[in-house]
Coordinates of C-alpha atoms in Angstrom, one line a residue:
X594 CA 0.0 0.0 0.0
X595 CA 1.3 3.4 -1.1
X596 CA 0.1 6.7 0.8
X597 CA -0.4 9.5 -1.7
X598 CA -0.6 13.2 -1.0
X599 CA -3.8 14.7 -3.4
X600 CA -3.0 18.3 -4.3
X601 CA -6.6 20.1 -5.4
X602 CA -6.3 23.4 -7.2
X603 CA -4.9 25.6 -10.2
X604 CA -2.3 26.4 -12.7
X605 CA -1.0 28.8 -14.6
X606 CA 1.6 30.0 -17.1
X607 CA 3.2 32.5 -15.1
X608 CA 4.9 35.9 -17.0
X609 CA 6.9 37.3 -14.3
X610 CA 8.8 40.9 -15.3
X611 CA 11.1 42.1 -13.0
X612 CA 12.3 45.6 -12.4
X613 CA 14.6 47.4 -9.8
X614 CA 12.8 49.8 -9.0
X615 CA 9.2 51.3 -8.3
X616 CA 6.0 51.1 -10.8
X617 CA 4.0 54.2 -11.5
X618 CA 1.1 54.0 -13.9
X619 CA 1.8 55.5 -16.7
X620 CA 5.5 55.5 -17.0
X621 CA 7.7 53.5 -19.0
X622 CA 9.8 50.4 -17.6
X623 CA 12.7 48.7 -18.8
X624 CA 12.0 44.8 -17.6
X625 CA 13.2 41.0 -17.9
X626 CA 11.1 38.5 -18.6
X627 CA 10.8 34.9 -17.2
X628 CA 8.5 32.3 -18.3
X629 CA 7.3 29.9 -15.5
X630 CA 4.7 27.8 -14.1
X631 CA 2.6 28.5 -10.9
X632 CA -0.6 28.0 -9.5
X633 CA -1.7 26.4 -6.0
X634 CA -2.2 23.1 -7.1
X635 CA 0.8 22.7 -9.5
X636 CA 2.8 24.0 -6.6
X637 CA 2.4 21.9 -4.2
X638 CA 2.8 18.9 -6.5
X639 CA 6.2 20.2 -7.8
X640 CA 7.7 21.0 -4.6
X641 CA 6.2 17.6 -3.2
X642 CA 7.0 16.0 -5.7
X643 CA 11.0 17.6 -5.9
X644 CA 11.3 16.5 -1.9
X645 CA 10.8 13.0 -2.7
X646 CA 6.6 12.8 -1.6
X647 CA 4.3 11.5 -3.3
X648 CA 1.9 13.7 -4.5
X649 CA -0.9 13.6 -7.2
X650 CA -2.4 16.7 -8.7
X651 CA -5.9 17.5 -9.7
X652 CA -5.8 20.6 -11.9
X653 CA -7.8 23.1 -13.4
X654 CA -6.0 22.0 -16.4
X655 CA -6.9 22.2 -20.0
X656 CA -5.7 19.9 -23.2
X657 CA -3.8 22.1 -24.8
X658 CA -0.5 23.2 -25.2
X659 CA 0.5 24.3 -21.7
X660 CA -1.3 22.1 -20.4
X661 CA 0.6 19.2 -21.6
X662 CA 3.6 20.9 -20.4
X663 CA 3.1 20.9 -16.9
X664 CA 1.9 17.5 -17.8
X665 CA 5.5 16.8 -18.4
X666 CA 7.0 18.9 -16.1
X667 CA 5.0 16.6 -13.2
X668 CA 6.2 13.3 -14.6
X669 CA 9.7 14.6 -15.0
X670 CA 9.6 15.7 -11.5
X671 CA 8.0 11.6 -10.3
X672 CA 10.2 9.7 -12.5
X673 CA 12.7 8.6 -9.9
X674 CA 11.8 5.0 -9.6
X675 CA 11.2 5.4 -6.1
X676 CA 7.5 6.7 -6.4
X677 CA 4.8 4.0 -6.9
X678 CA 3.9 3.2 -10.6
X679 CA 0.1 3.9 -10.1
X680 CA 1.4 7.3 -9.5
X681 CA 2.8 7.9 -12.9
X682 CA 0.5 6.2 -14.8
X683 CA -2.1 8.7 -12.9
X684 CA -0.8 11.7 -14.5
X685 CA 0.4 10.6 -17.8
X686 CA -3.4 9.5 -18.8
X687 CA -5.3 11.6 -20.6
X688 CA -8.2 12.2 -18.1
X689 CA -5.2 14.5 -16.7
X690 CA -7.0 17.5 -18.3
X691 CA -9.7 19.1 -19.2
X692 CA -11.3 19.3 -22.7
X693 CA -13.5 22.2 -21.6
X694 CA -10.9 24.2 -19.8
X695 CA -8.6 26.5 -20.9
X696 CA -5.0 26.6 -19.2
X697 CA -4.6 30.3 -18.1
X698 CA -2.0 32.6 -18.5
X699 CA -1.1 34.8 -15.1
X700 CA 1.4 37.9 -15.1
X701 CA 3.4 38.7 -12.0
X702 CA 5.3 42.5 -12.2
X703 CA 7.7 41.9 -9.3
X704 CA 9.3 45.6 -7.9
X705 CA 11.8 45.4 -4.7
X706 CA 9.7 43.4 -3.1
X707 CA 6.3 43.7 -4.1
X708 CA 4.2 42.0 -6.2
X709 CA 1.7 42.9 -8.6
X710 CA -0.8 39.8 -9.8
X711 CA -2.9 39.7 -13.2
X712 CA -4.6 36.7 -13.8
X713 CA -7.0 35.6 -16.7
X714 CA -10.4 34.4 -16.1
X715 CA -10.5 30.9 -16.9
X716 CA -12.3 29.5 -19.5
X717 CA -14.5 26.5 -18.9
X718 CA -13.6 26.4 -15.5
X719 CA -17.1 25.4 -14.5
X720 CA -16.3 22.1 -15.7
X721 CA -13.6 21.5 -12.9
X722 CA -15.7 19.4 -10.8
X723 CA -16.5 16.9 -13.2
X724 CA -12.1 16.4 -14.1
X725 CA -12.3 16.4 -10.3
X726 CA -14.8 13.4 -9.7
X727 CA -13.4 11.6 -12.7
X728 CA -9.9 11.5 -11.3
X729 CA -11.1 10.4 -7.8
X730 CA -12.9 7.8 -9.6
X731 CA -9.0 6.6 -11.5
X732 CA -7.4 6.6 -8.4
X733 CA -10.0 4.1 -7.1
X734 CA -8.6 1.7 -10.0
X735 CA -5.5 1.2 -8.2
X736 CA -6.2 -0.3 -4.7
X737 CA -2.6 -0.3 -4.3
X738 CA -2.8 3.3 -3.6
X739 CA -4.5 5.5 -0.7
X740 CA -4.7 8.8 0.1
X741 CA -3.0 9.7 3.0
X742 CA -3.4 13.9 2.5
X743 CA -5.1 16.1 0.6
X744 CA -4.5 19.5 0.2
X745 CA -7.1 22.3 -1.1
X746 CA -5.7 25.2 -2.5
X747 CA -7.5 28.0 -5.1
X748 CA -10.3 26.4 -6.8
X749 CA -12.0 29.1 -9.2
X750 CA -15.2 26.9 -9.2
X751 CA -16.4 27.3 -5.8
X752 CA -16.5 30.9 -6.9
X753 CA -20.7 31.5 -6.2
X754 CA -20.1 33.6 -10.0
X755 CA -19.0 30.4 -11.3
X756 CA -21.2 28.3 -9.7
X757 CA -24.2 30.1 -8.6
X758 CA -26.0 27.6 -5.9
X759 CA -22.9 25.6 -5.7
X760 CA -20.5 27.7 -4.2
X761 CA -17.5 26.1 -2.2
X762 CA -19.1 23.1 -3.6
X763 CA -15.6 21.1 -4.5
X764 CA -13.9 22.0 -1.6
X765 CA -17.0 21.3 0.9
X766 CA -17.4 17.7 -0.5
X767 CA -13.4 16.6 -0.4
X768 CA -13.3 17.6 3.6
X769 CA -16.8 15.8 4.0
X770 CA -15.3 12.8 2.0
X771 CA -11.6 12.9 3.3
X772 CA -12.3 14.1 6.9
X773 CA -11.2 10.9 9.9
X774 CA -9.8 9.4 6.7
X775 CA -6.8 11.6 5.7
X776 CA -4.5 14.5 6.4
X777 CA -6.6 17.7 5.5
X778 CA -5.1 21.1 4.7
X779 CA -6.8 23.8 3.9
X780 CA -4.9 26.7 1.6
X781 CA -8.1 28.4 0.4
X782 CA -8.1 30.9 -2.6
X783 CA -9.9 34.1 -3.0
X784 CA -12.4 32.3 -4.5
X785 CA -13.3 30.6 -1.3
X786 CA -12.6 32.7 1.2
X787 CA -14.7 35.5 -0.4
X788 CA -17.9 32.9 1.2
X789 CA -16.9 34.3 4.2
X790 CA -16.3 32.8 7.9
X791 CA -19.9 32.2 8.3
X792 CA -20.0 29.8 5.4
X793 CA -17.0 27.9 6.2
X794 CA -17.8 27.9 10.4
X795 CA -18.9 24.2 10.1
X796 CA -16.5 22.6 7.8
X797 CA -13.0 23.9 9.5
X798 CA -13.2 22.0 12.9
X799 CA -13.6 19.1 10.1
X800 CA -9.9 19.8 8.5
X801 CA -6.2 18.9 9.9
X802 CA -5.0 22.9 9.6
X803 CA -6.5 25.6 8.0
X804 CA -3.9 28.5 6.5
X805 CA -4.0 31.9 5.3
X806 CA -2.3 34.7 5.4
X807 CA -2.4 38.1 7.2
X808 CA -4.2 39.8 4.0
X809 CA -6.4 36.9 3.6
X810 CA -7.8 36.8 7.1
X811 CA -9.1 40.2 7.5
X812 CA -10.9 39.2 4.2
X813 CA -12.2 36.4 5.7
X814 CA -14.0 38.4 8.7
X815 CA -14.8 41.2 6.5
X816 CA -18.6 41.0 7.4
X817 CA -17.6 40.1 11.2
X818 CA -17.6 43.7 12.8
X819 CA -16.6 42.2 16.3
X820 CA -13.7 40.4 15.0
X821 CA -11.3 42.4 14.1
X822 CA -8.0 42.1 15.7
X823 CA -5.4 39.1 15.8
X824 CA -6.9 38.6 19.5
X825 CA -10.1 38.3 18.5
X826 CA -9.1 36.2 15.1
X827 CA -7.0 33.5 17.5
X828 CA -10.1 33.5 19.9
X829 CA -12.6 32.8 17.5
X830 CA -10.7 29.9 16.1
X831 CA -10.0 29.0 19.5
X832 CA -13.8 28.4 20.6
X833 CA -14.6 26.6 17.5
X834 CA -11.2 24.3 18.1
X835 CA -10.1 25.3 14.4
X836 CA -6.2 24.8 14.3
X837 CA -5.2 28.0 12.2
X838 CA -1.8 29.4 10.6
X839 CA -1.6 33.0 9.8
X840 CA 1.2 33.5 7.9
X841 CA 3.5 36.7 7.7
X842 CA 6.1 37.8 5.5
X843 CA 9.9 36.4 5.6
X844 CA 8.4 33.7 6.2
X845 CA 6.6 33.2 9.9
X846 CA 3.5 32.9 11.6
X847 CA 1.1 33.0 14.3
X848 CA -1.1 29.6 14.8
X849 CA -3.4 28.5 17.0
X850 CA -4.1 24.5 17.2
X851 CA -7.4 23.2 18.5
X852 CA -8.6 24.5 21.3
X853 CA -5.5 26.3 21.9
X854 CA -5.6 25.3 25.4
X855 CA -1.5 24.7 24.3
X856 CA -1.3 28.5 24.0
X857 CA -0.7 30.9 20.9
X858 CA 2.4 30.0 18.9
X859 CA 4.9 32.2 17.2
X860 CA 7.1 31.1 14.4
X861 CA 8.9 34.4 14.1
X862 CA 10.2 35.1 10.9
X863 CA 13.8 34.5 8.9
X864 CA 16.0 38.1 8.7
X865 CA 16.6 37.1 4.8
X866 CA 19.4 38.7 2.8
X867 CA 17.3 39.3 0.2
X868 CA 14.2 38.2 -1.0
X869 CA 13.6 37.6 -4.8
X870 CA 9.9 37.2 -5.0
X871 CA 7.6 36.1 -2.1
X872 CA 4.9 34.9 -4.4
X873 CA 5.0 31.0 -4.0
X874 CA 6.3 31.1 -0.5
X875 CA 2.7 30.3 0.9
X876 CA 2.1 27.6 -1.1
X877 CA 5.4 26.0 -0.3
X878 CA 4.9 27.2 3.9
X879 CA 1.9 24.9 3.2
X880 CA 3.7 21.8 1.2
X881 CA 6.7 22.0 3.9
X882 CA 3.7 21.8 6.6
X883 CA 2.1 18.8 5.2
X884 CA 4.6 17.3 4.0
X885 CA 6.1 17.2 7.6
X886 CA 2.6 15.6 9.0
X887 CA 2.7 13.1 6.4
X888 CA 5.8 12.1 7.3
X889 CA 5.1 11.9 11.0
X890 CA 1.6 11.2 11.6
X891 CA 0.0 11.2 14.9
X892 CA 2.8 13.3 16.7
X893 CA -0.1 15.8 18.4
X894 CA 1.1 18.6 19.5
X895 CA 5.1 18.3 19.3
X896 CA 4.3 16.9 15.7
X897 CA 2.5 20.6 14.9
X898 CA 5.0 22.3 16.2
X899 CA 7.8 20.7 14.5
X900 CA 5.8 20.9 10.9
X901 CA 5.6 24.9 11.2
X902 CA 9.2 25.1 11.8
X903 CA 9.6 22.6 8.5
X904 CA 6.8 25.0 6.7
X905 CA 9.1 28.2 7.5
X906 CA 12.2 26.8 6.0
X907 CA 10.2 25.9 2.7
X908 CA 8.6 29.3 3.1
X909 CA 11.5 31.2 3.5
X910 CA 13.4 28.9 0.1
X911 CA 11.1 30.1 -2.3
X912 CA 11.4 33.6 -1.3
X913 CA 14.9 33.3 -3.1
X914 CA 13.7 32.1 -6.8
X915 CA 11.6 33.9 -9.0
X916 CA 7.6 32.6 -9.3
X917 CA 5.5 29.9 -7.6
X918 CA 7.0 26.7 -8.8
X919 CA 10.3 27.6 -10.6
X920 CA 13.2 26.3 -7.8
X921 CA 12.0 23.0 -6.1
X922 CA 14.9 21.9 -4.0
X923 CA 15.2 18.5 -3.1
X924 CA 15.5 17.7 0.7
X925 CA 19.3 18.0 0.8
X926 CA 19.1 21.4 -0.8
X927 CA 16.6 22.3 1.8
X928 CA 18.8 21.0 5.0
X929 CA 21.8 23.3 3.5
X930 CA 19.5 26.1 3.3
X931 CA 17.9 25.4 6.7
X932 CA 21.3 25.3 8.1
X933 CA 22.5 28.2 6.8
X934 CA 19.7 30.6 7.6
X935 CA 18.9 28.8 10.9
X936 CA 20.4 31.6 13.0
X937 CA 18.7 34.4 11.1
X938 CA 15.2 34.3 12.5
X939 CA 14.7 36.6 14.8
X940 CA 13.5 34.3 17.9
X941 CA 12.9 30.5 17.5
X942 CA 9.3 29.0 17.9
X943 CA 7.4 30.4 21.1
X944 CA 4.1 29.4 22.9
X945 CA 2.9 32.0 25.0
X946 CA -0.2 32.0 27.4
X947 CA -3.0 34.2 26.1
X948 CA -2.1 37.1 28.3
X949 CA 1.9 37.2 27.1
X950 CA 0.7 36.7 23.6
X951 CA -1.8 39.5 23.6
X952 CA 1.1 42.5 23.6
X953 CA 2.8 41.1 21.1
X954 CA -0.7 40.4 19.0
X955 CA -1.4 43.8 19.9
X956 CA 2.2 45.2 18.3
X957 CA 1.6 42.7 15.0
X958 CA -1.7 44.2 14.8
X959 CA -0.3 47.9 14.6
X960 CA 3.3 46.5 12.3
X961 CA 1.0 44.8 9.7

């Protein structure tokens, strides 16, 4: 029996034009160009996938020409004869794609370090659940294989525009499905979290770890008038015994896990030489996290803490490469790195009782 790690969400060609210094609307640029690949889903994979897991991706991905090129790029990145056959044979069929969909383009204009995101609406996208269902359905052919993880990142369809009366559909049925029976993590998309934490409220005691970031989680309580700081996002997930990550730049965060009758936790962040472009860094925080639980199941608490610390260094990696999906280290590229920048964060991981927390959730509040 082989344990597999499901990665759920998109992809993209990614145009990402760099230039030293700041944009202003209507000026002229001088710029380089890099064609890459990104997207939730698709970054995961590869970075799972590069670190020797086993992951299998279920993509908002269309037959056509770049679609059969991340195609390639996923069984390039599995063909080390250590990963289960099944696995291969999973993404090298042609119920990999989509004949409805259309594989979108994004464009990324990174400046110092910000970052500026275009994407394209995705064509046929509505037809995502049915690629989904059918490749749940192919993985049932090989009894050989279970899934151990799943991982939910952007899905465009559970957009309410997209699918009026169906919103959040996708990702509601894989926790109801996959919940007591696998690792879930939850890195939702814009598309999900604009649903709001009433509509979500019942599903996320149901998943393993539920991450966003700082941005994303004021989002997420826009319509919530009383919840408003970090104090009063960690208690809310608190009562509802929702372990949370919220991550911050550089690449830390704040998490809360269960009841959080462990205390608040602070991963501070990494003092970086210089950071390239932060925009996969979450999706790799969130491969480095699970990937760490998969590995070491059943650990409890010591086991979370010991995947956030993981999650940072995988964070904080693909801060220093261009795109979401571009440098993929392997694990001993990632133990040099982690032993190099190990000394650069600016505290190692703390839990603090809710009263010592709540200065320093205070002073996060007012930096951020």
């Amino acid at each position: 029996m082989h344990n597999i790690i499901l990665t759920v969400g998109s992809c993209s060609g990614e145009s990402v034009l760099t230039t030293p210094g700041d944009i202003r609307i209507g000026d002229k640029h001088r710029i380089e160009r890099h064609e890459l690949l990104g997207g939730s889903g698709l970054n995961y994979a590869l970075r799972l996938l590069r670190a020797g897991f086993p992951a299998l991706p279920l993509l908002s991905v269309g037959d056509d020409r770049l679609g059969h090129f991340i195609q390639q790029e996923l069984l390039q990145a599995c063909a080390d004869e250590a990963f289960p056959e099944p696995l291969r044979q999973l993404i090298a069929r042609q119920d990999f794609f989509s004949r409805h969909i259309v594989t979108p383009h994004t464009t990324i204009i990174v400046s110092k370090d910000t970052r500026t995101i275009f994407s394209e609406k995705i064509q046929g996208v509505a037809y995502f659940k049915q690629l989904v269902e059918r490749r749940l359905t192919a993985i049932g052919e090989f009894p050989e294989l279970r899934v151990g993880a799943v991982m939910i990142g952007h899905i465009y369809s559970d957009h309410p525009d997209v699918s009026p009366g169906a919103a959040g559909g996708i990702t509601r049925s894989l926790i109801e499905t996959y919940s007591g029976r696998a690792l879930i993590y939850a890195n939702l998309g814009a598309s999900q979290l604009s649903l709001g934490a009433d509509f979500w409220e019942p599903y996320l005691p149901m998943v393993d770890v539920f991450q966003l970031s700082l941005g994303e989680v004021r989002t997420f309580f826009r319509n919530h008038p009383a919840v408003r700081s970090l104090a009063d996002i960690i208690h809310w997930f608190r009562e509802r015994h929702i372990t949370a990550v919220i991550t911050l730049d550089k690449f830390g965060a704040i998490a809360t896990y269960r009841d959080g009758a462990e205390g608040v936790i602070f991963d501070w962040p990494f003092d970086l030489e210089s950071v390239v472009d932060s925009t996969g860094a979450g999706d790799a925080f969130a491969a480095g996290f699970t990937a760490t639980l998969f590995e070491h199941p059943g650990e409890q608490f010591p086991g979370f803490l010991r995947s956030i610390q993981a999650a940072s260094i995988w964070g904080a990696y693909a801060c220093t490469s261009l795109g979401g999906a571009q440098d993929c280290p392997d694990r001993d590229t990632l133990a040099r790195f982690s032993a190099k920048i190990i000394n650069r964060k600016f505290a190692q991981v703390e839990v603090k009782n809710l009263t010592d927390a709540d200065l320093i959730l205070k002073l996060l509040d007012k930096a951020y």
